[in-house]
Coordinates of C-alpha atoms in Angstrom, one line a residue:
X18 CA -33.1 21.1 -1.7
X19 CA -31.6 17.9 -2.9
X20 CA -31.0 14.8 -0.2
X21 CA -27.7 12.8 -1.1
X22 CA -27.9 8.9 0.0
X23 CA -25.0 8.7 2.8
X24 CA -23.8 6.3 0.5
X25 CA -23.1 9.3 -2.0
X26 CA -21.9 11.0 1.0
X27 CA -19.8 8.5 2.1
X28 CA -17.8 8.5 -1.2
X29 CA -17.7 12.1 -1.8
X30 CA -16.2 12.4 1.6
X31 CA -13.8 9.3 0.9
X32 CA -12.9 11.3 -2.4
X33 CA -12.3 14.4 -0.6
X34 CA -9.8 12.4 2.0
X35 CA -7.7 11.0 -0.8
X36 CA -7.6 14.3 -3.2
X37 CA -4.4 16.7 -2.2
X38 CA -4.2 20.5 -2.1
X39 CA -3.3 20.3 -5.5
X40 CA -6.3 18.0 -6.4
X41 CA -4.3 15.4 -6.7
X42 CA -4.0 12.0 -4.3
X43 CA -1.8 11.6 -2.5
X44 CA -0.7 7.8 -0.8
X45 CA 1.9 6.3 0.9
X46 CA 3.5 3.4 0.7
X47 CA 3.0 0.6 3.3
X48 CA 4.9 -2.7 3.9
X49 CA 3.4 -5.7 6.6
X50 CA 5.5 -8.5 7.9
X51 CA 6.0 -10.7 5.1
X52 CA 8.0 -7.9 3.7
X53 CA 5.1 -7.3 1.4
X54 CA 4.3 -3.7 0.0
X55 CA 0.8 -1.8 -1.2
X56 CA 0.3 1.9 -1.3
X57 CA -2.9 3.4 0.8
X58 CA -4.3 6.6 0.9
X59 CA -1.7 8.9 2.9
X60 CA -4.5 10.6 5.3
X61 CA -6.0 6.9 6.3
X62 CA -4.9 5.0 9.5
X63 CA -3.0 1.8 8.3
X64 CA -5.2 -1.7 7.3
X65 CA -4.5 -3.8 10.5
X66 CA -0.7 -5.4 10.2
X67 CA 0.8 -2.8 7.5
X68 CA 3.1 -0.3 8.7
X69 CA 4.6 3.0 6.6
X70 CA 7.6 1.8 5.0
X71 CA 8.7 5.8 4.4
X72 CA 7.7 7.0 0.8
X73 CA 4.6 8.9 0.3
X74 CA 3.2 10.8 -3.0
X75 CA 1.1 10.6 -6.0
X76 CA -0.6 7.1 -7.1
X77 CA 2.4 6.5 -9.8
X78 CA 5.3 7.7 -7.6
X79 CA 4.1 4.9 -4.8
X80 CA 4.1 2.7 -7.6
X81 CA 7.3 3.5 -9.0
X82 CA 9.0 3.3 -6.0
X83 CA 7.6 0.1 -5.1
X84 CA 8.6 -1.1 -8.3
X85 CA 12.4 0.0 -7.6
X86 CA 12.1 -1.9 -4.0
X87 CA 10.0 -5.1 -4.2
X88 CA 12.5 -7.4 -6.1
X89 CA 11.0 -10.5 -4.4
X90 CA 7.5 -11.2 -4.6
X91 CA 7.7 -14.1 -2.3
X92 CA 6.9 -14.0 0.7
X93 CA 9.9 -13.7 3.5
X94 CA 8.8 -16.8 5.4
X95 CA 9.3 -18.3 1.9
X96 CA 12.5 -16.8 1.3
X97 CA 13.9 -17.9 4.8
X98 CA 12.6 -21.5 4.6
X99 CA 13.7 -21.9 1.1
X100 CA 17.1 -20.7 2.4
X101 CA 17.0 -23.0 5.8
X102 CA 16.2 -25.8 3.4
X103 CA 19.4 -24.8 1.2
X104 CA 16.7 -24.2 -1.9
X105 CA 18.3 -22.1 -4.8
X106 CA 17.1 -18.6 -3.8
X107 CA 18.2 -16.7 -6.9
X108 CA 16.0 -15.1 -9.4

């Protein structure tokens, strides 16, 4: 009988976590406070201070979609203090 490392263990199981009914993975998009977005694997608990922000789906759907959303990159305590401090804010 062959003995996997748990460190082979661990991976296949994270493998198994992220693959879908379809053997695909599936993820979700997540957004934190600065208005900032990432995907994450859909069947993991958030990364502390990241909340769902609603989509969920393959790798390049997230990605897509984040794409269509996240016009901004900066920050939104930049945005807001650029605009308090009457900063061009346009693009």
């Amino acid at each position: 009988m062959q003995q996997v490392s748990s460190n082979n263990q661990a991976q296949a199981l994270s493998s198994d976590m992220l693959t879908g009914v379809n053997g695909t993975a599936s993820y979700k998009v997540v957004m934190n406070a600065e208005a900032q977005y990432s995907i994450w694997p859909a069947q993991q608990k958030n990364a502390y201070g990241w909340f769902d922000e609603g989509m969920s789906g393959t790798k390049d759907a997230c990605l897509a979609h984040i794409d269509a959303v996240w016009l901004d990159m900066r920050p939104l305590s930049l945005q807001k203090a650029m605009q308090k401090a009457g900063v061009a804010t346009e693009l």
